[in-house]
């Protein structure tokens, strides 16, 4: 009970208190973002040395230097120490130059975009339980593929918008109404094309469909659409995401979808649209039990979809062990159990637990965004080796789906 000016003030209701805390936290997050990314609050991707460029493209550093000396390709920035510095956009321009000199597989390895007859790859990153590193996995996979030269669309399907935040997008300030995937999925006259809600990011050839709380509306409108007859045939809810992706099929090689941590209409739509399913799993018994529930419910609901004319077209499904500590004996036993049960459907490489990932996350960055020297060199090196191994396996699955030699 509070008093002011001799007037008895009523106590806050729980909803008012929660609203006040929400506004306080939202304002503080906005101020922190302004401090991290002044003056326009936009993230920028770091530049890359000629050594980095050679490693990303898969050629020798001397090849990169010679291009510059010959005046071919983009002109790099010269640093004070005389070394060359390249943006990702310049790296992709170099890929174009080098690929034009090659034929067949050599050209494809340098510029790995889809060729005629190769279908769009759609990867859904999903699990029933929060805390399984879905967003961390989705972010690093999207960044890795963009750095490798693919054209990538990242879709944040979680109303909590963690993936959007990793791209420097604060949902309550930066995402206007009807500017999430919901805008392209809705059944009324407010529906927009997918192209209208896609926005470029600070990564060349990596675009984003951001999220905010309005995505949760899809879970409410689907039952109404079913009852009214609007959700039938090609417009049925589980075909909705696949159909809107067809609108931009020619613009991308890979779509990465960060699914919400529940098995609702949005997640089912993402699973139906996917060519690859990545199930993240923290190796603890409670997480294992939750994953079992996710698999059981997914199986039942997919069977219902299949019985109603929906055809699932998954090229692959893999379990990814996340936040793994190989020195933790109980975790090691859980990983062994998973491999015994699911065999090659468990990715060979786990995503190791690392302070580097945690520290990068505090700045809303992936490991690929960190400047050399931002954290301990060996710590960053081990974390990057682990993340690269995971993403390289997934890239191999994509290439295999396209029928390319590994």
Short mmCIF file of C-alpha atoms in Angstrom, two decimals:
data_model
loop_
_atom_site.label_atom_id
_atom_site.label_comp_id
_atom_site.label_asym_id
_atom_site.label_seq_id
_atom_site.Cartn_x
_atom_site.Cartn_y
_atom_site.Cartn_z
CA UNK A 1 0.00 0.00 0.00
CA UNK A 2 1.45 3.39 -1.00
CA UNK A 3 0.59 6.94 0.09
CA UNK A 4 1.14 10.18 -1.82
CA UNK A 5 -0.27 13.65 -1.23
CA UNK A 6 -2.35 12.15 1.59
CA UNK A 7 -4.14 10.01 -1.00
CA UNK A 8 -4.32 6.27 -0.66
CA UNK A 9 -2.99 4.65 -3.84
CA UNK A 10 -4.19 1.22 -4.79
CA UNK A 11 -1.74 -1.63 -5.21
CA UNK A 12 -0.71 -2.66 -8.68
CA UNK A 13 -2.56 -5.59 -10.13
CA UNK A 14 -0.37 -8.49 -11.31
CA UNK A 15 -1.02 -7.57 -14.94
CA UNK A 16 -0.01 -3.95 -14.32
CA UNK A 17 3.14 -5.01 -12.51
CA UNK A 18 4.14 -7.39 -15.28
CA UNK A 19 3.40 -4.69 -17.87
CA UNK A 20 5.58 -2.21 -15.97
CA UNK A 21 8.45 -4.68 -15.80
CA UNK A 22 8.04 -5.43 -19.51
CA UNK A 23 8.31 -1.73 -20.37
CA UNK A 24 11.33 -1.27 -18.08
CA UNK A 25 13.14 -4.25 -19.61
CA UNK A 26 12.20 -3.29 -23.16
CA UNK A 27 13.55 0.21 -22.66
CA UNK A 28 16.78 -1.10 -21.17
CA UNK A 29 17.27 -3.57 -24.03
CA UNK A 30 16.77 -0.75 -26.50
CA UNK A 31 19.37 1.39 -24.71
CA UNK A 32 21.82 -1.50 -24.63
CA UNK A 33 21.38 -2.04 -28.34
CA UNK A 34 22.00 1.63 -29.00
CA UNK A 35 25.23 1.35 -27.03
CA UNK A 36 26.33 -1.81 -28.86
CA UNK A 37 25.55 -0.56 -32.37
CA UNK A 38 25.75 3.26 -32.46
CA UNK A 39 24.69 5.56 -33.94
CA UNK A 40 22.00 3.89 -36.07
CA UNK A 41 21.68 0.69 -34.06
CA UNK A 42 22.54 -1.45 -37.09
CA UNK A 43 24.94 -4.37 -36.91
CA UNK A 44 27.88 -4.60 -39.31
CA UNK A 45 29.85 -7.68 -40.28
CA UNK A 46 33.58 -7.65 -39.67
CA UNK A 47 36.04 -7.60 -42.55
CA UNK A 48 38.24 -10.56 -43.53
CA UNK A 49 41.95 -10.94 -44.22
CA UNK A 50 43.28 -12.54 -47.39
CA UNK A 51 44.00 -15.67 -45.31
CA UNK A 52 40.34 -15.77 -44.26
CA UNK A 53 39.22 -15.25 -47.85
CA UNK A 54 41.40 -18.09 -49.14
CA UNK A 55 40.07 -20.43 -46.44
CA UNK A 56 36.42 -19.53 -47.11
CA UNK A 57 36.71 -19.97 -50.88
CA UNK A 58 39.06 -22.96 -50.76
CA UNK A 59 41.98 -21.55 -52.73
CA UNK A 60 45.51 -20.48 -51.87
CA UNK A 61 46.23 -17.08 -50.37
CA UNK A 62 48.58 -16.39 -53.27
CA UNK A 63 45.60 -16.71 -55.64
CA UNK A 64 43.77 -13.98 -53.74
CA UNK A 65 46.83 -11.72 -53.74
CA UNK A 66 47.43 -12.24 -57.44
CA UNK A 67 43.86 -11.26 -58.29
CA UNK A 68 44.43 -7.94 -56.59
CA UNK A 69 47.80 -7.43 -58.28
CA UNK A 70 46.26 -8.19 -61.67
CA UNK A 71 43.42 -5.74 -61.02
CA UNK A 72 40.78 -8.45 -61.29
CA UNK A 73 37.86 -8.58 -58.93
CA UNK A 74 37.13 -6.07 -56.16
CA UNK A 75 39.77 -3.76 -54.71
CA UNK A 76 40.39 -4.58 -51.03
CA UNK A 77 40.95 -2.05 -48.29
CA UNK A 78 44.59 -1.64 -47.37
CA UNK A 79 45.20 -1.59 -43.63
CA UNK A 80 47.90 0.45 -41.90
CA UNK A 81 50.18 -2.61 -41.85
CA UNK A 82 49.74 -3.08 -45.62
CA UNK A 83 47.53 -6.15 -45.35
CA UNK A 84 44.42 -6.57 -47.45
CA UNK A 85 40.94 -6.49 -45.94
CA UNK A 86 37.78 -7.72 -47.69
CA UNK A 87 34.03 -7.48 -47.05
CA UNK A 88 31.80 -10.51 -47.56
CA UNK A 89 30.33 -8.82 -50.62
CA UNK A 90 33.84 -8.57 -52.08
CA UNK A 91 34.51 -12.22 -51.23
CA UNK A 92 31.42 -13.25 -53.18
CA UNK A 93 32.59 -11.10 -56.10
CA UNK A 94 35.90 -12.96 -56.02
CA UNK A 95 33.98 -16.24 -56.10
CA UNK A 96 32.26 -15.07 -59.30
CA UNK A 97 35.61 -14.24 -60.93
CA UNK A 98 37.29 -17.51 -59.97
CA UNK A 99 34.26 -19.71 -60.81
CA UNK A 100 34.14 -18.21 -64.31
CA UNK A 101 37.64 -19.63 -64.90
CA UNK A 102 36.66 -23.16 -63.88
CA UNK A 103 34.41 -25.87 -65.20
CA UNK A 104 32.22 -28.55 -63.69
CA UNK A 105 32.75 -29.49 -60.05
CA UNK A 106 35.64 -27.06 -59.62
CA UNK A 107 33.36 -24.12 -60.44
CA UNK A 108 30.59 -25.47 -58.20
CA UNK A 109 32.98 -25.85 -55.26
CA UNK A 110 34.03 -22.20 -55.56
CA UNK A 111 30.52 -20.84 -56.19
CA UNK A 112 28.21 -23.47 -54.63
CA UNK A 113 24.83 -22.00 -55.53
CA UNK A 114 21.98 -24.12 -56.89
CA UNK A 115 22.18 -25.27 -60.45
CA UNK A 116 19.30 -26.04 -62.82
CA UNK A 117 17.28 -28.98 -61.52
CA UNK A 118 18.45 -28.60 -57.92
CA UNK A 119 15.56 -27.89 -55.56
CA UNK A 120 15.48 -25.30 -52.80
CA UNK A 121 16.75 -26.79 -49.54
CA UNK A 122 14.62 -25.96 -46.48
CA UNK A 123 16.06 -26.86 -43.08
CA UNK A 124 13.81 -26.78 -40.02
CA UNK A 125 15.59 -26.59 -36.69
CA UNK A 126 13.15 -27.94 -34.14
CA UNK A 127 12.57 -29.43 -30.71
CA UNK A 128 9.78 -29.55 -28.17
CA UNK A 129 11.89 -28.11 -25.39
CA UNK A 130 13.43 -24.68 -24.93
CA UNK A 131 17.12 -24.47 -24.12
CA UNK A 132 18.22 -27.03 -26.70
CA UNK A 133 20.25 -24.39 -28.62
CA UNK A 134 17.88 -24.20 -31.60
CA UNK A 135 18.46 -20.50 -32.14
CA UNK A 136 22.22 -20.78 -31.63
CA UNK A 137 22.28 -23.63 -34.14
CA UNK A 138 20.09 -21.80 -36.66
CA UNK A 139 22.14 -18.61 -36.43
CA UNK A 140 25.49 -20.33 -36.86
CA UNK A 141 24.21 -22.48 -39.72
CA UNK A 142 22.79 -19.47 -41.59
CA UNK A 143 26.01 -17.49 -41.07
CA UNK A 144 28.21 -20.43 -42.09
CA UNK A 145 26.28 -21.07 -45.30
CA UNK A 146 26.33 -17.37 -46.24
CA UNK A 147 30.10 -17.26 -45.67
CA UNK A 148 30.47 -20.35 -47.85
CA UNK A 149 28.78 -18.54 -50.76
CA UNK A 150 25.19 -19.80 -50.62
CA UNK A 151 22.15 -17.54 -50.91
CA UNK A 152 20.35 -17.99 -47.60
CA UNK A 153 16.98 -17.00 -46.16
CA UNK A 154 16.66 -17.22 -42.37
CA UNK A 155 13.10 -17.37 -41.03
CA UNK A 156 12.36 -16.69 -37.38
CA UNK A 157 9.22 -18.67 -36.62
CA UNK A 158 9.38 -18.24 -32.84
CA UNK A 159 7.22 -15.44 -31.40
CA UNK A 160 9.96 -14.90 -28.80
CA UNK A 161 12.12 -13.66 -31.72
CA UNK A 162 15.52 -14.82 -30.42
CA UNK A 163 16.85 -15.38 -33.94
CA UNK A 164 15.78 -11.87 -34.92
CA UNK A 165 17.62 -10.49 -31.90
CA UNK A 166 20.79 -12.28 -33.01
CA UNK A 167 20.56 -10.31 -36.26
CA UNK A 168 20.26 -7.06 -34.33
CA UNK A 169 16.49 -6.79 -34.79
CA UNK A 170 14.56 -5.89 -31.65
CA UNK A 171 11.00 -7.09 -32.30
CA UNK A 172 9.05 -4.45 -30.38
CA UNK A 173 10.97 -1.57 -32.00
CA UNK A 174 12.11 -2.81 -35.41
CA UNK A 175 9.29 -5.07 -36.63
CA UNK A 176 6.12 -3.32 -37.72
CA UNK A 177 2.72 -5.05 -37.64
CA UNK A 178 2.23 -7.58 -40.44
CA UNK A 179 5.98 -7.74 -41.15
CA UNK A 180 6.64 -11.29 -39.91
CA UNK A 181 5.86 -14.56 -41.66
CA UNK A 182 2.36 -14.22 -40.22
CA UNK A 183 1.76 -11.45 -42.75
CA UNK A 184 2.35 -13.95 -45.57
CA UNK A 185 0.40 -16.79 -43.93
CA UNK A 186 -2.80 -15.09 -42.83
CA UNK A 187 -6.11 -15.89 -44.52
CA UNK A 188 -7.69 -12.43 -44.77
CA UNK A 189 -7.21 -9.37 -46.98
CA UNK A 190 -4.21 -8.30 -44.90
CA UNK A 191 -2.08 -11.05 -46.41
CA UNK A 192 1.20 -9.92 -47.99
CA UNK A 193 3.63 -11.69 -50.31
CA UNK A 194 6.66 -13.30 -48.70
CA UNK A 195 8.89 -10.88 -50.57
CA UNK A 196 7.20 -8.01 -48.73
CA UNK A 197 8.33 -9.27 -45.30
CA UNK A 198 11.87 -10.33 -46.24
CA UNK A 199 14.58 -7.88 -45.23
CA UNK A 200 18.31 -7.87 -46.06
CA UNK A 201 20.85 -8.32 -43.28
CA UNK A 202 24.42 -7.12 -42.79
CA UNK A 203 25.59 -10.46 -44.30
CA UNK A 204 25.78 -10.39 -48.09
CA UNK A 205 23.34 -12.93 -49.60
CA UNK A 206 21.66 -13.59 -46.23
CA UNK A 207 18.13 -12.28 -45.76
CA UNK A 208 15.80 -12.49 -42.76
CA UNK A 209 12.10 -12.83 -42.07
CA UNK A 210 11.91 -11.49 -38.50
CA UNK A 211 9.51 -12.47 -35.75
CA UNK A 212 7.50 -10.89 -32.99
CA UNK A 213 4.50 -11.82 -30.87
CA UNK A 214 2.05 -11.51 -33.77
CA UNK A 215 3.24 -14.93 -35.03
CA UNK A 216 1.26 -16.48 -32.17
CA UNK A 217 -1.88 -15.26 -33.95
CA UNK A 218 -1.46 -18.02 -36.52
CA UNK A 219 -2.25 -20.59 -33.84
CA UNK A 220 -5.56 -18.79 -33.25
CA UNK A 221 -6.67 -18.12 -36.82
CA UNK A 222 -6.12 -21.64 -38.16
CA UNK A 223 -9.06 -23.24 -36.27
CA UNK A 224 -11.30 -20.42 -37.51
CA UNK A 225 -10.02 -20.87 -41.07
CA UNK A 226 -10.68 -24.61 -40.86
CA UNK A 227 -14.20 -24.04 -39.54
CA UNK A 228 -15.00 -21.50 -42.28
CA UNK A 229 -13.59 -23.67 -45.07
CA UNK A 230 -10.74 -21.26 -45.87
CA UNK A 231 -8.10 -23.81 -44.81
CA UNK A 232 -8.65 -26.49 -47.44
CA UNK A 233 -6.86 -27.85 -50.48
CA UNK A 234 -3.73 -25.88 -51.33
CA UNK A 235 -4.68 -23.34 -48.66
CA UNK A 236 -4.73 -25.89 -45.85
CA UNK A 237 -2.60 -24.73 -42.93
CA UNK A 238 0.21 -27.30 -43.26
CA UNK A 239 0.83 -26.32 -46.91
CA UNK A 240 0.89 -22.61 -46.13
CA UNK A 241 4.62 -22.16 -45.48
CA UNK A 242 5.67 -24.38 -48.36
CA UNK A 243 3.47 -22.41 -50.76
CA UNK A 244 4.79 -18.99 -49.71
CA UNK A 245 8.38 -20.26 -50.03
CA UNK A 246 7.56 -21.12 -53.65
CA UNK A 247 7.12 -17.37 -54.20
CA UNK A 248 10.86 -16.80 -53.68
CA UNK A 249 12.21 -20.17 -54.79
CA UNK A 250 14.53 -18.69 -57.41
CA UNK A 251 16.16 -16.21 -54.98
CA UNK A 252 17.75 -18.64 -52.53
CA UNK A 253 19.68 -21.88 -52.26
CA UNK A 254 18.87 -22.68 -48.63
CA UNK A 255 16.18 -21.63 -46.16
CA UNK A 256 16.89 -22.05 -42.43
CA UNK A 257 13.81 -22.01 -40.16
CA UNK A 258 14.11 -21.53 -36.41
CA UNK A 259 10.95 -23.21 -35.10
CA UNK A 260 9.15 -22.33 -31.85
CA UNK A 261 9.60 -24.73 -28.91
CA UNK A 262 6.15 -26.26 -29.28
CA UNK A 263 4.38 -28.45 -31.79
CA UNK A 264 1.72 -26.06 -33.06
CA UNK A 265 0.44 -25.14 -36.50
CA UNK A 266 3.53 -23.06 -37.28
CA UNK A 267 5.94 -25.91 -36.51
CA UNK A 268 3.83 -28.40 -38.46
CA UNK A 269 3.86 -26.06 -41.44
CA UNK A 270 7.64 -25.75 -41.19
CA UNK A 271 8.08 -29.53 -41.01
CA UNK A 272 5.85 -30.03 -44.05
CA UNK A 273 7.82 -27.42 -46.02
CA UNK A 274 11.20 -28.87 -45.09
CA UNK A 275 13.61 -30.98 -47.06
CA UNK A 276 15.81 -31.46 -43.98
CA UNK A 277 14.96 -31.71 -40.28
CA UNK A 278 17.53 -30.89 -37.63
CA UNK A 279 16.52 -31.89 -34.09
CA UNK A 280 18.71 -30.25 -31.47
CA UNK A 281 19.21 -32.16 -28.26
CA UNK A 282 21.11 -31.32 -25.08
CA UNK A 283 22.50 -34.64 -23.73
CA UNK A 284 20.62 -34.79 -20.43
CA UNK A 285 18.03 -37.37 -19.40
CA UNK A 286 15.26 -34.75 -18.94
CA UNK A 287 15.95 -33.40 -22.43
CA UNK A 288 15.95 -36.95 -23.77
CA UNK A 289 12.52 -37.58 -22.25
CA UNK A 290 11.21 -34.31 -23.72
CA UNK A 291 12.64 -35.24 -27.13
CA UNK A 292 10.82 -38.57 -26.90
CA UNK A 293 7.54 -36.69 -26.41
CA UNK A 294 8.37 -34.42 -29.35
CA UNK A 295 9.05 -37.42 -31.61
CA UNK A 296 5.86 -39.22 -30.53
CA UNK A 297 3.63 -36.20 -31.05
CA UNK A 298 5.35 -35.31 -34.33
CA UNK A 299 4.79 -38.83 -35.64
CA UNK A 300 1.10 -38.79 -34.74
CA UNK A 301 0.47 -35.37 -36.27
CA UNK A 302 2.49 -36.11 -39.40
CA UNK A 303 0.46 -39.29 -39.88
CA UNK A 304 -2.74 -37.23 -39.71
CA UNK A 305 -1.34 -34.86 -42.33
CA UNK A 306 -0.29 -37.75 -44.58
CA UNK A 307 -3.74 -39.32 -44.22
CA UNK A 308 -5.25 -36.04 -45.39
CA UNK A 309 -3.25 -35.82 -48.58
CA UNK A 310 -0.10 -34.16 -47.27
CA UNK A 311 3.11 -35.67 -48.60
CA UNK A 312 6.24 -35.18 -46.53
CA UNK A 313 9.41 -34.86 -48.63
CA UNK A 314 12.29 -35.00 -46.16
CA UNK A 315 15.63 -35.77 -47.79
CA UNK A 316 17.20 -36.24 -44.37
CA UNK A 317 16.62 -35.99 -40.64
CA UNK A 318 19.44 -35.67 -38.12
CA UNK A 319 19.85 -35.27 -34.38
CA UNK A 320 22.42 -32.70 -33.30
CA UNK A 321 23.96 -33.02 -29.84
CA UNK A 322 24.31 -29.48 -28.49
CA UNK A 323 26.15 -27.87 -25.57
CA UNK A 324 28.08 -31.10 -25.12
CA UNK A 325 30.78 -31.42 -22.49
CA UNK A 326 32.81 -34.53 -23.45
CA UNK A 327 34.29 -34.64 -19.93
CA UNK A 328 30.86 -35.03 -18.37
CA UNK A 329 30.31 -38.76 -17.85
CA UNK A 330 26.47 -38.69 -17.73
CA UNK A 331 26.39 -36.64 -20.94
CA UNK A 332 28.76 -39.06 -22.62
CA UNK A 333 26.48 -41.96 -21.71
CA UNK A 334 23.46 -40.16 -23.17
CA UNK A 335 25.36 -39.48 -26.41
CA UNK A 336 26.35 -43.14 -26.58
CA UNK A 337 22.72 -44.15 -26.10
CA UNK A 338 21.61 -41.84 -28.91
CA UNK A 339 24.21 -43.22 -31.31
CA UNK A 340 23.26 -46.78 -30.41
CA UNK A 341 19.58 -46.08 -31.04
CA UNK A 342 19.68 -43.81 -34.08
CA UNK A 343 23.03 -44.66 -35.71
CA UNK A 344 24.01 -42.36 -38.59
CA UNK A 345 20.97 -40.17 -38.00
CA UNK A 346 22.98 -38.55 -35.19
CA UNK A 347 25.48 -36.08 -36.60
CA UNK A 348 29.02 -37.28 -36.05
CA UNK A 349 30.12 -33.89 -34.72
CA UNK A 350 28.52 -32.52 -31.56
CA UNK A 351 28.28 -28.80 -30.85
CA UNK A 352 30.61 -28.52 -27.87
CA UNK A 353 29.78 -26.40 -24.85
CA UNK A 354 32.00 -23.33 -24.95
CA UNK A 355 32.43 -20.05 -23.16
CA UNK A 356 33.16 -18.58 -26.60
CA UNK A 357 29.57 -19.24 -27.72
CA UNK A 358 28.20 -17.85 -24.46
CA UNK A 359 30.36 -14.71 -24.65
CA UNK A 360 29.44 -14.12 -28.29
CA UNK A 361 25.77 -14.53 -27.40
CA UNK A 362 26.02 -11.75 -24.84
CA UNK A 363 26.83 -9.41 -27.75
CA UNK A 364 24.18 -11.07 -29.94
CA UNK A 365 26.84 -12.43 -32.25
CA UNK A 366 27.78 -15.78 -33.68
CA UNK A 367 31.32 -17.10 -33.50
CA UNK A 368 31.72 -16.14 -37.15
CA UNK A 369 31.18 -12.47 -36.30
CA UNK A 370 33.82 -12.21 -33.60
CA UNK A 371 36.93 -10.23 -34.39
CA UNK A 372 40.21 -12.10 -33.86
CA UNK A 373 41.35 -11.33 -30.33
CA UNK A 374 37.82 -10.67 -29.04
CA UNK A 375 38.25 -13.63 -26.71
CA UNK A 376 41.05 -16.09 -25.98
CA UNK A 377 42.59 -17.34 -29.21
CA UNK A 378 42.59 -21.06 -28.31
CA UNK A 379 39.07 -20.88 -26.84
CA UNK A 380 37.73 -19.31 -30.03
CA UNK A 381 39.68 -21.73 -32.21
CA UNK A 382 38.25 -24.82 -30.47
CA UNK A 383 34.71 -23.43 -30.58
CA UNK A 384 34.99 -22.57 -34.28
CA UNK A 385 36.40 -26.00 -35.11
CA UNK A 386 33.42 -27.61 -33.39
CA UNK A 387 30.86 -25.35 -35.08
CA UNK A 388 32.52 -25.73 -38.49
CA UNK A 389 32.46 -29.52 -38.15
CA UNK A 390 28.72 -29.50 -37.41
CA UNK A 391 27.88 -27.12 -40.24
CA UNK A 392 30.15 -28.93 -42.70
CA UNK A 393 28.20 -32.13 -42.09
CA UNK A 394 24.94 -30.31 -42.76
CA UNK A 395 26.43 -28.74 -45.89
CA UNK A 396 27.39 -32.23 -47.07
CA UNK A 397 23.77 -33.32 -46.58
CA UNK A 398 22.63 -30.41 -48.75
CA UNK A 399 25.13 -31.26 -51.46
CA UNK A 400 24.09 -34.91 -51.33
CA UNK A 401 20.44 -33.89 -51.73
CA UNK A 402 21.45 -32.04 -54.90
CA UNK A 403 23.31 -35.13 -56.14
CA UNK A 404 26.71 -33.50 -55.92
CA UNK A 405 29.92 -35.38 -55.23
CA UNK A 406 31.26 -34.92 -51.70
#
